[in-house]
Short mmCIF file of C-alpha atoms and ligand atoms in Angstrom, two decimals:
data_model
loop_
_atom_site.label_atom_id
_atom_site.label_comp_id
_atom_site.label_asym_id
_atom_site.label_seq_id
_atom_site.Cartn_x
_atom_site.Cartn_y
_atom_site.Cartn_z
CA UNK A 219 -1.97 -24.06 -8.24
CA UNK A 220 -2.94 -21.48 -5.87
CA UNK A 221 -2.23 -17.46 -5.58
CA UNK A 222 0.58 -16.85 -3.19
CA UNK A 223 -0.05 -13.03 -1.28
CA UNK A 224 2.05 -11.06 -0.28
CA UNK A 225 1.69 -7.46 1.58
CA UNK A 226 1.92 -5.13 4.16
CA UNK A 227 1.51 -5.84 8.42
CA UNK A 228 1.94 -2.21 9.47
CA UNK A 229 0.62 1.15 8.28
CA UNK A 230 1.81 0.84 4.76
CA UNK A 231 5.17 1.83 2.81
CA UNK A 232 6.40 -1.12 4.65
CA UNK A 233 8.69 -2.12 0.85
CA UNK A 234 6.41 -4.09 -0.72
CA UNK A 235 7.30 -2.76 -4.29
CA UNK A 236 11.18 -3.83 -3.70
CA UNK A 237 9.91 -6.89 -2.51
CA UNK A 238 7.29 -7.89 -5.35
CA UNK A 239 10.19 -6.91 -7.83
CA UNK A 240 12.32 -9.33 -6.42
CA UNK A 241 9.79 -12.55 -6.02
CA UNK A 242 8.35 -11.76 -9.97
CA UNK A 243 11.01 -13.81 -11.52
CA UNK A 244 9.24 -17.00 -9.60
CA UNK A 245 5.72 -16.04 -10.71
CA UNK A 246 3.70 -15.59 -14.45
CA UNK A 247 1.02 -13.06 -12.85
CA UNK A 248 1.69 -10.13 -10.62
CA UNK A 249 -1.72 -8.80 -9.79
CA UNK A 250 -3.29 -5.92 -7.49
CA UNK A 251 -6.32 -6.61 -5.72
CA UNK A 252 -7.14 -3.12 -3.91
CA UNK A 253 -5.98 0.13 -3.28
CA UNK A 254 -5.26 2.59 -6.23
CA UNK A 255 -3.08 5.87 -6.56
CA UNK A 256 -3.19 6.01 -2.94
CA UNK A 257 -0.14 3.46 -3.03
CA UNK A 258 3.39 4.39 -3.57
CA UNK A 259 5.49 1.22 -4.45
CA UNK A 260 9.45 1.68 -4.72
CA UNK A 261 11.38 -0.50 -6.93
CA UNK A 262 15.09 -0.04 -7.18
CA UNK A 263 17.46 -1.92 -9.65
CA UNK A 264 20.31 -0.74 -11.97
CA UNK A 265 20.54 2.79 -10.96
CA UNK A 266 16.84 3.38 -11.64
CA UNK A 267 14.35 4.57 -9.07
CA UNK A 268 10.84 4.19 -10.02
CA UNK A 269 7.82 4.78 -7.96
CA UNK A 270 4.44 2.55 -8.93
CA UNK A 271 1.03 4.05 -7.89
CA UNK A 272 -1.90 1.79 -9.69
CA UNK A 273 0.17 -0.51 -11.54
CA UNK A 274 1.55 -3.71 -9.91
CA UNK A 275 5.73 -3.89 -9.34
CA UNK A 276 6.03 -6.64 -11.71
CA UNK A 277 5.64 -4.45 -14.58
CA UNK A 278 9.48 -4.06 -15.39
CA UNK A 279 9.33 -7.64 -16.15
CA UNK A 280 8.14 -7.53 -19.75
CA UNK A 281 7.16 -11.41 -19.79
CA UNK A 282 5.30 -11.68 -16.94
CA UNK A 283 1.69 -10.46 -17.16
CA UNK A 284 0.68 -8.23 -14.66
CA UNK A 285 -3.40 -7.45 -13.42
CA UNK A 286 -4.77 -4.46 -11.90
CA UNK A 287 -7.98 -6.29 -10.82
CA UNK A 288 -11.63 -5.55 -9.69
CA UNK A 289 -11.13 -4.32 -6.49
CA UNK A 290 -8.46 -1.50 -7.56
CA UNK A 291 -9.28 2.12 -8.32
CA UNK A 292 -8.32 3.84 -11.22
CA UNK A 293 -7.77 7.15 -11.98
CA UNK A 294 -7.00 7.83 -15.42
CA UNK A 295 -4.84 10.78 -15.79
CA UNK A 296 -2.74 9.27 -12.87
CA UNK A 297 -2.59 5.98 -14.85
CA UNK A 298 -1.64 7.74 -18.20
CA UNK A 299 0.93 9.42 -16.19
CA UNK A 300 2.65 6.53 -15.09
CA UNK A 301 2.35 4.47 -18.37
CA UNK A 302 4.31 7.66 -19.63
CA UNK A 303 7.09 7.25 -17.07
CA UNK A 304 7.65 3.55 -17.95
CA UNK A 305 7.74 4.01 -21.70
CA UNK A 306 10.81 6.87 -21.16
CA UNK A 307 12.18 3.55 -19.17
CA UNK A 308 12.11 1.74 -22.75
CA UNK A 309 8.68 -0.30 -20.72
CA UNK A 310 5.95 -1.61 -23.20
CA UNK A 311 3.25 -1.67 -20.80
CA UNK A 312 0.28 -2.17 -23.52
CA UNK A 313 2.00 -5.77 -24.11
CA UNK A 314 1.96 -7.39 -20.29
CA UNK A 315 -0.26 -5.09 -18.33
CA UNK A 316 -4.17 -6.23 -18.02
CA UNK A 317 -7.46 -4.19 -16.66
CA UNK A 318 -10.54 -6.13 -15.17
CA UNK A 319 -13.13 -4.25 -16.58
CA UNK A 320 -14.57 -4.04 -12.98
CA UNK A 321 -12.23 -1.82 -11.65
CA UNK A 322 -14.05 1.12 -10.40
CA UNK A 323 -12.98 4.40 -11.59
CA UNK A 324 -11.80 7.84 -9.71
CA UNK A 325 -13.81 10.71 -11.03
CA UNK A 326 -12.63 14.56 -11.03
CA UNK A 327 -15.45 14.97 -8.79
CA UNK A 328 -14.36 12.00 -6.18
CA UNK A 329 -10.76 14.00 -5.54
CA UNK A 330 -13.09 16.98 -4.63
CA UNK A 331 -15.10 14.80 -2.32
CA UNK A 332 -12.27 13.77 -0.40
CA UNK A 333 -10.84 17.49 -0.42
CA UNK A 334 -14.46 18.28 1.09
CA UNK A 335 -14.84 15.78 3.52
CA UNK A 336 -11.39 15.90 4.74
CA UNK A 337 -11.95 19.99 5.09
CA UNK A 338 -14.84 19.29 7.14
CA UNK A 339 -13.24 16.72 9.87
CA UNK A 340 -10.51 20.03 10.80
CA UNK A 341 -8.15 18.55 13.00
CA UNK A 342 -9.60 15.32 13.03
CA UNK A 343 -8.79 14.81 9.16
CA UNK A 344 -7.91 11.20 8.30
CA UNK A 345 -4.61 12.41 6.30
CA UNK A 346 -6.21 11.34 2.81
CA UNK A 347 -3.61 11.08 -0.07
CA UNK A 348 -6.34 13.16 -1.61
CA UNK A 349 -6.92 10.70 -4.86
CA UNK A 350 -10.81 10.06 -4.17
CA UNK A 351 -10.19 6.27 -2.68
CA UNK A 352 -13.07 7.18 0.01
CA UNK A 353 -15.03 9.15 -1.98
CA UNK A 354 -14.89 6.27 -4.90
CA UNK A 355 -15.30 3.07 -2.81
CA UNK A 356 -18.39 5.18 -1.09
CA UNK A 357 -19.72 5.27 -4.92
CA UNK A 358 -18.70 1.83 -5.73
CA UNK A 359 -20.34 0.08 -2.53
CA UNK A 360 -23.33 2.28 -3.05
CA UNK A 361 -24.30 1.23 -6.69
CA UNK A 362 -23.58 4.29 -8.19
CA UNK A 363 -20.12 4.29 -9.38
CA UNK A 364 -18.48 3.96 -12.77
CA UNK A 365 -16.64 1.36 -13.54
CA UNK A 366 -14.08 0.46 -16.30
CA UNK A 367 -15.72 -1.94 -18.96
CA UNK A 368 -18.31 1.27 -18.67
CA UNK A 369 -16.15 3.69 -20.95
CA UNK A 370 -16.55 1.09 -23.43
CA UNK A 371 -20.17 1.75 -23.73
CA UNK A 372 -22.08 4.22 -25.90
CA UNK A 373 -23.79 5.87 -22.69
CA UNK A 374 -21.00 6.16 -20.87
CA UNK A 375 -20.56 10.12 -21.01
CA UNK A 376 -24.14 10.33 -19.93
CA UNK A 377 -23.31 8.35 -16.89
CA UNK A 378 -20.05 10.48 -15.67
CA UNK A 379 -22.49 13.94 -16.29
CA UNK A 380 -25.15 12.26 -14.09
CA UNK A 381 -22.65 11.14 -11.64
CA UNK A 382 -20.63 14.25 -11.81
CA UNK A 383 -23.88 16.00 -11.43
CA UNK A 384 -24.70 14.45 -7.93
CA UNK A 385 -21.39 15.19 -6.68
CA UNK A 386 -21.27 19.15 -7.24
CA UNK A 387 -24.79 18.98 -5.43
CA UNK A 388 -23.06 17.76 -2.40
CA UNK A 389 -20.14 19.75 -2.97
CA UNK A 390 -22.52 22.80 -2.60
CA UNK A 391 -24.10 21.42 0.23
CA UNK A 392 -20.35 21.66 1.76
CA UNK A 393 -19.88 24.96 0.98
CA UNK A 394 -17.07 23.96 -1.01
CA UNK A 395 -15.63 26.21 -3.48
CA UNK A 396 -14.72 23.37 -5.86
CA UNK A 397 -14.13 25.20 -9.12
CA UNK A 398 -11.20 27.21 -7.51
CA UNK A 399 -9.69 24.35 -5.50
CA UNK A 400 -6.75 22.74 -7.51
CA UNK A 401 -6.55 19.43 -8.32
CA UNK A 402 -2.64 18.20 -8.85
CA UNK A 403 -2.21 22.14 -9.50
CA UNK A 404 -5.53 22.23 -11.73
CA UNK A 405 -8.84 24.12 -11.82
CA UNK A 406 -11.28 21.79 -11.86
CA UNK A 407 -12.54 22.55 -15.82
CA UNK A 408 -9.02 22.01 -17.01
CA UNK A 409 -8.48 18.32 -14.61
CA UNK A 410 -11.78 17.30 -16.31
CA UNK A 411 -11.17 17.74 -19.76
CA UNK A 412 -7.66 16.02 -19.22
CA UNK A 413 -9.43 12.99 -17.12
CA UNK A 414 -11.94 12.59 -20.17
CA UNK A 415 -9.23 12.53 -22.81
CA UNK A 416 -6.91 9.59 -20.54
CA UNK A 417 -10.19 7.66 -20.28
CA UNK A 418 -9.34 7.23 -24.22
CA UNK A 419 -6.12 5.69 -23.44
CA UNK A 420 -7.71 2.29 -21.20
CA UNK A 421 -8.91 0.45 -24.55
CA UNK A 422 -5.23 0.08 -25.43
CA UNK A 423 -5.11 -2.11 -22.84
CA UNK A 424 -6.55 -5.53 -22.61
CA UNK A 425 -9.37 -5.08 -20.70
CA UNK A 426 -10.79 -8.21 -19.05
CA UNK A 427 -13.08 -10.31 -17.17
CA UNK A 428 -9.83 -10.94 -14.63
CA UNK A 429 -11.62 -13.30 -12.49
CA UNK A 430 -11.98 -15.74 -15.52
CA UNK A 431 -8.50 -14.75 -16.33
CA UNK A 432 -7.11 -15.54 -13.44
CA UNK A 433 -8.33 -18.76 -12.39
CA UNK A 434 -8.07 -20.17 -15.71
CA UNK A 435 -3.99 -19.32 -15.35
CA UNK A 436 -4.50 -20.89 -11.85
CA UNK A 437 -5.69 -24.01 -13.92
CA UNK A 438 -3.67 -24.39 -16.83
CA UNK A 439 -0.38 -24.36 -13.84
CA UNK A 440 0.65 -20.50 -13.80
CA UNK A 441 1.94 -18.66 -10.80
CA UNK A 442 0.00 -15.84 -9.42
CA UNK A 443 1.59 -13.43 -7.14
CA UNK A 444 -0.97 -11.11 -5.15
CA UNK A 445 0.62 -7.47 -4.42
CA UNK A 446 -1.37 -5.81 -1.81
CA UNK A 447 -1.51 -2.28 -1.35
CA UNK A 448 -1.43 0.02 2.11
CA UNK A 449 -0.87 -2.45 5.32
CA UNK A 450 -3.43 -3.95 8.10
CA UNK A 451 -3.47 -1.58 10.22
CA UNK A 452 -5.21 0.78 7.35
CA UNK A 453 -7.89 -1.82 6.52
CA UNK A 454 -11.15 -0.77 6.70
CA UNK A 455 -12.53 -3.29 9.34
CA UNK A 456 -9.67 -3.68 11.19
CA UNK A 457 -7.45 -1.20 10.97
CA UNK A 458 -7.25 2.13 13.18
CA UNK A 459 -10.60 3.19 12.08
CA UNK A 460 -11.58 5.70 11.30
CA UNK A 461 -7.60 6.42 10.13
CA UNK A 462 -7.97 3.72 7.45
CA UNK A 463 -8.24 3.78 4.10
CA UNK A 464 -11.73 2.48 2.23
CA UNK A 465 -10.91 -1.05 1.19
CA UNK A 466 -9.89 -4.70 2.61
CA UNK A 467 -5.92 -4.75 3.13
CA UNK A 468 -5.97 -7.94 4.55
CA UNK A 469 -5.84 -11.43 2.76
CA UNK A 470 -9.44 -11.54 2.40
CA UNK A 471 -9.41 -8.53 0.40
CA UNK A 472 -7.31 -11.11 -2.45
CA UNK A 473 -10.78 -13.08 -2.68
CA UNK A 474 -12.95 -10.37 -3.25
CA UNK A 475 -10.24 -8.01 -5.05
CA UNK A 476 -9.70 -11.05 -7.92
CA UNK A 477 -12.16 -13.51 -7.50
CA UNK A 478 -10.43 -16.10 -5.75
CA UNK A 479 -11.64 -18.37 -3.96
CA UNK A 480 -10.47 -18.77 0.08
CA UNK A 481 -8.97 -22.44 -1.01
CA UNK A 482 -6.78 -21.09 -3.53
CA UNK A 483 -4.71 -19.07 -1.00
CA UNK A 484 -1.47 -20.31 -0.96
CA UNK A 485 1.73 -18.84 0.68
CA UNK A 486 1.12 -15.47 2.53
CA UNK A 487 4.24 -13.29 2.87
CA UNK A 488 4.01 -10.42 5.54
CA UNK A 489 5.97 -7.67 5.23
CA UNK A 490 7.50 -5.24 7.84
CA UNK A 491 9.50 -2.91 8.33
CA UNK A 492 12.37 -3.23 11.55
CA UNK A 493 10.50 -0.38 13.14
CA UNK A 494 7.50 1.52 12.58
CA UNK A 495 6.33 4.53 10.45
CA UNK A 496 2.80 5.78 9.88
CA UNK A 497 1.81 8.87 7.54
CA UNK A 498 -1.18 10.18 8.04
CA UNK A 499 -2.81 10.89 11.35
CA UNK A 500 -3.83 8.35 13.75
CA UNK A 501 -3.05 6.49 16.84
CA UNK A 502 0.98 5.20 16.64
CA UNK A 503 0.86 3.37 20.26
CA UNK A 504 5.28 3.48 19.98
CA UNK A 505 5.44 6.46 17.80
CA UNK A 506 8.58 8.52 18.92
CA UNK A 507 8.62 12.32 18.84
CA UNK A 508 11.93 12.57 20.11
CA UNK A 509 16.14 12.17 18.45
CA UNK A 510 15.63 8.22 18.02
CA UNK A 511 12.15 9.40 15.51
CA UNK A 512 14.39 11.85 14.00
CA UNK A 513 17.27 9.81 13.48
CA UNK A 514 14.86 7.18 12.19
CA UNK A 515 13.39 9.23 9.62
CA UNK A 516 16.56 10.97 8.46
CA UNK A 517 18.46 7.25 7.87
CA UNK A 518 14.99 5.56 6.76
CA UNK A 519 14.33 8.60 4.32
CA UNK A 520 11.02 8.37 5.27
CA UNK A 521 9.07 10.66 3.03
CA UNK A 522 5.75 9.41 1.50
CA UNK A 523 6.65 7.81 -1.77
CA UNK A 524 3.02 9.33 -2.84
CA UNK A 525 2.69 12.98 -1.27
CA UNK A 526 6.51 13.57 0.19
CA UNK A 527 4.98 14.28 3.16
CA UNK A 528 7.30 13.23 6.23
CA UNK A 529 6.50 9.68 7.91
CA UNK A 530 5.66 9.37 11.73
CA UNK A 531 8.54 6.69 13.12
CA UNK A 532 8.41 4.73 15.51
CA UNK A 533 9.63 1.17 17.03
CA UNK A 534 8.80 -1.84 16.24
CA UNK A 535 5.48 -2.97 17.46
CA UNK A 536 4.91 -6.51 18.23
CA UNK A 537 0.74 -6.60 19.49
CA UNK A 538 0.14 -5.25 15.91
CA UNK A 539 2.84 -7.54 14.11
CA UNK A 540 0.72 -10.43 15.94
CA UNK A 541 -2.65 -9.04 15.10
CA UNK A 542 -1.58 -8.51 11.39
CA UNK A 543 -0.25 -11.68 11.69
CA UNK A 544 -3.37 -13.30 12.80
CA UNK A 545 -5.84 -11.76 10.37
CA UNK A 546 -3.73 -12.33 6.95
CA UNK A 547 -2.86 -16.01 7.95
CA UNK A 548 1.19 -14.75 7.45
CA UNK A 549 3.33 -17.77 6.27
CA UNK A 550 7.06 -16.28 5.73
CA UNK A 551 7.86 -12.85 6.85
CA UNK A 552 9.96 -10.31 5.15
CA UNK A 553 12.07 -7.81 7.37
CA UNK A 554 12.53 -4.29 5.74
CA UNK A 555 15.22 -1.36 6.01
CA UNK A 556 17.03 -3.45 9.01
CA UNK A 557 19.93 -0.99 7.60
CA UNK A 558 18.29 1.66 9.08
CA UNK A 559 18.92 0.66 12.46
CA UNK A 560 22.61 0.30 11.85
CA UNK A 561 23.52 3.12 14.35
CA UNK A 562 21.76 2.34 17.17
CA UNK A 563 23.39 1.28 20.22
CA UNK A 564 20.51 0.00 21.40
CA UNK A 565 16.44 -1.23 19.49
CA UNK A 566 13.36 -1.55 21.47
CA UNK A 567 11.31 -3.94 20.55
CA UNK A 568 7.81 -3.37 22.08
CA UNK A 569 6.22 -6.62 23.05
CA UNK A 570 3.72 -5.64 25.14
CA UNK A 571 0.91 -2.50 26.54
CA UNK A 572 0.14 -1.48 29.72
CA UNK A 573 -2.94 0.42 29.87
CA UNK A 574 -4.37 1.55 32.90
CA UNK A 575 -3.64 -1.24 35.66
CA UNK A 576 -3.58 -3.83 32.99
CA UNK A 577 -0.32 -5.76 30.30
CA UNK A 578 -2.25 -7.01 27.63
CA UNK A 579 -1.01 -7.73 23.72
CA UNK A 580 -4.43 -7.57 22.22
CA UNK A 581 -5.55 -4.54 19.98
CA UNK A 582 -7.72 -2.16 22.27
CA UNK A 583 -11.19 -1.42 20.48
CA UNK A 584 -9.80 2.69 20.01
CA UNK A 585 -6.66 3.11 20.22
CA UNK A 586 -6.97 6.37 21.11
CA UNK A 587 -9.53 6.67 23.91
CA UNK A 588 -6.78 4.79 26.17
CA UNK A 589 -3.34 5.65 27.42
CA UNK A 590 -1.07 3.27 26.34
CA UNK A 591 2.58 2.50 27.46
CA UNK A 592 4.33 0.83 25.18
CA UNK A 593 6.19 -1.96 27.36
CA UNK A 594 10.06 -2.44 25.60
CA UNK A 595 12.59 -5.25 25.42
CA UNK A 596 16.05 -3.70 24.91
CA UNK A 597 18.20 -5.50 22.29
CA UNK A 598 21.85 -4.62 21.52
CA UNK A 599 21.95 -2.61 18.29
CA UNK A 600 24.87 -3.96 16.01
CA UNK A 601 26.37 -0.91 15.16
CA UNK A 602 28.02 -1.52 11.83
CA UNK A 603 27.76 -1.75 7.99
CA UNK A 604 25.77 -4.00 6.19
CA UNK A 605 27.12 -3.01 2.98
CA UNK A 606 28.06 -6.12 0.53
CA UNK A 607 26.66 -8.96 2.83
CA UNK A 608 24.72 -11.28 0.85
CA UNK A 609 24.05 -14.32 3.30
CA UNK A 610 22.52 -14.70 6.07
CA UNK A 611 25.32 -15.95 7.90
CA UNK A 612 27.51 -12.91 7.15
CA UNK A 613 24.81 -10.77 9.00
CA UNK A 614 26.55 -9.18 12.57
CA UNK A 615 25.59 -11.60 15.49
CA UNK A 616 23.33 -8.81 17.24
CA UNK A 617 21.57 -8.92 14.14
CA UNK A 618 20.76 -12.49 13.89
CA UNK A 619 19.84 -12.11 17.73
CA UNK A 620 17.37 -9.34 16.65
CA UNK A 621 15.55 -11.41 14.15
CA UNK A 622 15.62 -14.38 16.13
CA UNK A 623 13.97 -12.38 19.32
CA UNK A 624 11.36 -11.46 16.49
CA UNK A 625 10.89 -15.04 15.57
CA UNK A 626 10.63 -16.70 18.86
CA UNK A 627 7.80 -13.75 20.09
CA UNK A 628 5.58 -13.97 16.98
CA UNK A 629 5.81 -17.71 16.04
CA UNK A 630 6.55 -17.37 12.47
CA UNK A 631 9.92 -17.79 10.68
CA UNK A 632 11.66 -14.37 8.83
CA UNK A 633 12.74 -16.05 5.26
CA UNK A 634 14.08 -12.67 3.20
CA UNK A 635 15.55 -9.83 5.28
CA UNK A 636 15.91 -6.19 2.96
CA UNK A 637 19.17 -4.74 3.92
CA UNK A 638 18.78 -2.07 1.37
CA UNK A 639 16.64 -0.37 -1.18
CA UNK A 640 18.27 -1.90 -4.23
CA UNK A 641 16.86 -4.94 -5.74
CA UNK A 642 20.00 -6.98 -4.57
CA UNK A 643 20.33 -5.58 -1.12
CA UNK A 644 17.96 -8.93 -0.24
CA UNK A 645 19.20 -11.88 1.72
CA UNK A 646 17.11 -14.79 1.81
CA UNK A 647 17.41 -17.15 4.65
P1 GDP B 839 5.67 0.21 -0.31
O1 GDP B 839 4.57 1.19 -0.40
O2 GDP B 839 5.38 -0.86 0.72
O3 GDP B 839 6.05 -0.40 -1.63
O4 GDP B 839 6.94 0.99 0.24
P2 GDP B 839 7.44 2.46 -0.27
O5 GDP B 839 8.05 2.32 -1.60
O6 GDP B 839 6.37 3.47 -0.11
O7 GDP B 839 8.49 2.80 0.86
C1 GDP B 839 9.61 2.01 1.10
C2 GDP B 839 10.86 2.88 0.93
O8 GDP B 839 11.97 2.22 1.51
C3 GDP B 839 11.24 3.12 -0.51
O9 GDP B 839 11.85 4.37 -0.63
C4 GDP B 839 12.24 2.00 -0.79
O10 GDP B 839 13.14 2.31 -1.84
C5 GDP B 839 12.94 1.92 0.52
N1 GDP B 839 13.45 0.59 0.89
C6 GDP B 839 12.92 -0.64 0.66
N2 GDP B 839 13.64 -1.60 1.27
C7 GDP B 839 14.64 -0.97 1.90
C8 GDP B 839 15.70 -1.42 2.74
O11 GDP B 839 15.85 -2.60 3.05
N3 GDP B 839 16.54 -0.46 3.25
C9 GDP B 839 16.40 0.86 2.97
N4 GDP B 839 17.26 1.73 3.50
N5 GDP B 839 15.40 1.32 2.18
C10 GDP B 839 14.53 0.41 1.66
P1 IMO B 840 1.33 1.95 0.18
O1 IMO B 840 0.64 0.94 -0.72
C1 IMO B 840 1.01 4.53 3.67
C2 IMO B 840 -2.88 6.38 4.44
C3 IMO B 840 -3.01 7.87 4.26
C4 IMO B 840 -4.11 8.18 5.26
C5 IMO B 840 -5.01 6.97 5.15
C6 IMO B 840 -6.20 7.15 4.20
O2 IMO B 840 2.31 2.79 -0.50
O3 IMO B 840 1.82 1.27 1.40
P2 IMO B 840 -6.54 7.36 1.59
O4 IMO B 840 -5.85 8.19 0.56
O5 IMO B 840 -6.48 5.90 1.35
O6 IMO B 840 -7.93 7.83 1.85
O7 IMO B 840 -5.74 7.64 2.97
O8 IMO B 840 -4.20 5.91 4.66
N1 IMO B 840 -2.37 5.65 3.26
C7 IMO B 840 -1.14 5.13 3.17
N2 IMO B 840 -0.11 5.18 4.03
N3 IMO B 840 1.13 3.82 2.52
C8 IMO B 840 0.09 3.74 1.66
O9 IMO B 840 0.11 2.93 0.57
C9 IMO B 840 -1.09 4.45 1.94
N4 IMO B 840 -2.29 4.60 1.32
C10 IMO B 840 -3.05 5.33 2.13
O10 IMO B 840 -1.80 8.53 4.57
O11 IMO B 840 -3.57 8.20 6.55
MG1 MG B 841 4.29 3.26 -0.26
#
């Protein structure tokens, strides 16, 4: 067998929570490979609405066994917070949820970090969710981090002091005054003492060598779905540095996020959305400031699932659906929130830049040092309802025209199209 992958070809929030939810019942492992509390994944089934931060979407699912694996970051009060939310659900997520004991952990002190740094840039802030991913992924790729199976040793509160320790010196160095700043709405003293009290709570859990795990499943015939977290365009090497966030969002990250190897990649689903939105700050090359953005956001609701903040919208853009396309190895795509476009008379689709004297579809090394015009094909909007269709031949003809334009420019067929946030609201093709 081999671990199907499936995640995100834009700047994140793209639906890949609704989306793992609904391809679980076909798999026997759901498992993240990166990310951590920066992620907000949105599920959506019998009235509830449930937002996932470190724990993979196929949690609601109580037989299927879900991972967070090596390459995630934990933070433990966040985690304890959202076991809490699925046991008022009526979830048991001590019986299918599994830790690699590699998983690196989010101190206090990490959140301060990337309060610190982030105060530092001014106006040239990254737009951190303000969890510690930088701060933590710094630690981990620098040998000094903590890591999971750690809190099940006897020296491990000697290691957080030490580590702790070294932070505050370079919090002082910042001139940052971190015993006042407020961490989810909490001096730092009181955050601590609940952060070393959750760590308790991670031995109820099986914690595990997941690479072992996982590849023995692989063996013995299981399914593994891969959930990533963020989207392409906020990977660390390729992404809109230095907007990113700290880790591999791309299909290679599955390898080194699980221990898989590269021959054991199976299906790749990319996921996007039938525009564009970005949160955070960074270049957004067909980012619109203007009604259509507005209108966009309003129908989209596009607030951050993680920090409510509002999301930059845009249209769809096809030089970074090809680029995101070419470094994951996409097999099917997934279209997201087409509903949201039900109003508009007409969708741009851009397929190509002009920059300077030049049309080129390639990536430019800054995205931001050049002037880019987004170049636009004009498709009829469909300007209707969507409500109750459930095949893909029910779908208005401008619609079907839309996705087939999509198709025909980026080479790859469109297999599941989201026409809503609810679990059902999904037509396969
Ligand atoms: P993720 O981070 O990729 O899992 O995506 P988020 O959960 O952050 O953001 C996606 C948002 O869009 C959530 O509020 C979803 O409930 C919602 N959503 C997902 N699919 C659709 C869809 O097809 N139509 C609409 N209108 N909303 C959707
Ligand atoms: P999901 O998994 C959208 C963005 C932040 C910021 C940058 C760096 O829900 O799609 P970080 O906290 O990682 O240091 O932030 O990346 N970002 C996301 N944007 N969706 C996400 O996750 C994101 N995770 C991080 O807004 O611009
Ligand atoms: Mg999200």
């Amino acid at each position: 067998m081999k671990v199907d992958v499936l995640l995100g070809l834009q700047w994140g929030d793209e639906g890949k929570g609704k989306i793992v939810d609904v391809l679980t019942p076909q798999y026997d492992i759901i498992a993240r490979f990166q990310g951590g509390p920066n992620a907000g994944h949105t599920l959506e089934f019998d009235g509830i609405k449930h937002v996932l931060h470190i724990i993979p979407s196929g949690i609601f699912h109580s037989e299927k066994i879900n991972i967070i694996g090596n390459g995630v970051l934990i933070e433990p009060v966040i985690f304890e917070k959202e076991i809490t939310g699925l046991q008022r659900l009526g979830v048991s997520p001590t019986q299918n949820l599994k830790i690699s004991n590699k998983s690196h952990l989010i101190l206090p002190t990490h959140r301060l970090l990337d309060a610190a740094y982030e105060a530092a840039k001014g106006k040239a802030k990254v737009g951190s969710t303000l969890k510690g991913i930088g701060p933590t992924y710094t630690d981990k790729t620098a040998r000094l981090g903590l890591r999971v199976g750690d809190t099940l040793t006897d020296s491990f509160e000697a290691k957080y002091h030490n580590l702790k320790t070294s932070h505050i010196r370079i919090l002082d160095t910042y001139g940052f005054d971190w015993q006042e700043y407020l961490i989810d709405n909490m001096p730092f003293a009181e955050y601590e003492k609940k952060w070393l009290e959750a760590i308790r709570l991670l031995p109820s859990f099986d914690i595990i060598d997941s690479e072992y795990y996982l590849n023995d499943a692989l063996k013995s015939g299981k399914k593994i779905l891969a959930e990533g977290a963020q989207g392409s365009l906020l990977d660390i090497d390729f992404g809109s540095y230095p907007f990113v966030t700290s880790s591999n969002t791309v299909c290679a990250g599955v390898c080194s996020g699980l221990g898989i190897a590269p021959s054991k990649i199976g299906k790749v689903y990319g996921i996007f959305k039938a525009y564009c939105t970005r949160v955070g700050s960074g270049p957004f090359p067909t980012e619109l400031i203007d009604a259509d953005g507005e209108k966009l956001r309003t129908e989209g609701r596009e607030f951050g699932s993680t920090t409510g903040r509002p999301r930059r919208c845009g249209w769809l853009d096809l030089p970074i659906l090809k680029y995101s396309i070419m470094l994951n190895g996409v097999t099917d795509l997934i279209m997201m929130k087409a509903d949201v476009l039900n109003s508009f008379e007409t969708i741009n689709i851009c397929t190509e830049y002009a920059i300077e004297e030049t049309v080129t579809e390639k990536i430019p090394y800054d995205l931001d040092a050049v002037e880019i015009q987004p170049l636009y094909e004009k498709i009829k909007g469909w300007n209707g309802n969507l409500n109750g269709i459930t095949s893909y031949n029910n779908l208005p003809e401008a619609m079907k025209k839309y996705i087939s334009t999509i198709e025909q420019m980026v080479e790859i067929p469109i297999t599941m199209v989201s026409i809503g946030p609810d679990r059902t609201e999904t037509i396969v093709k």
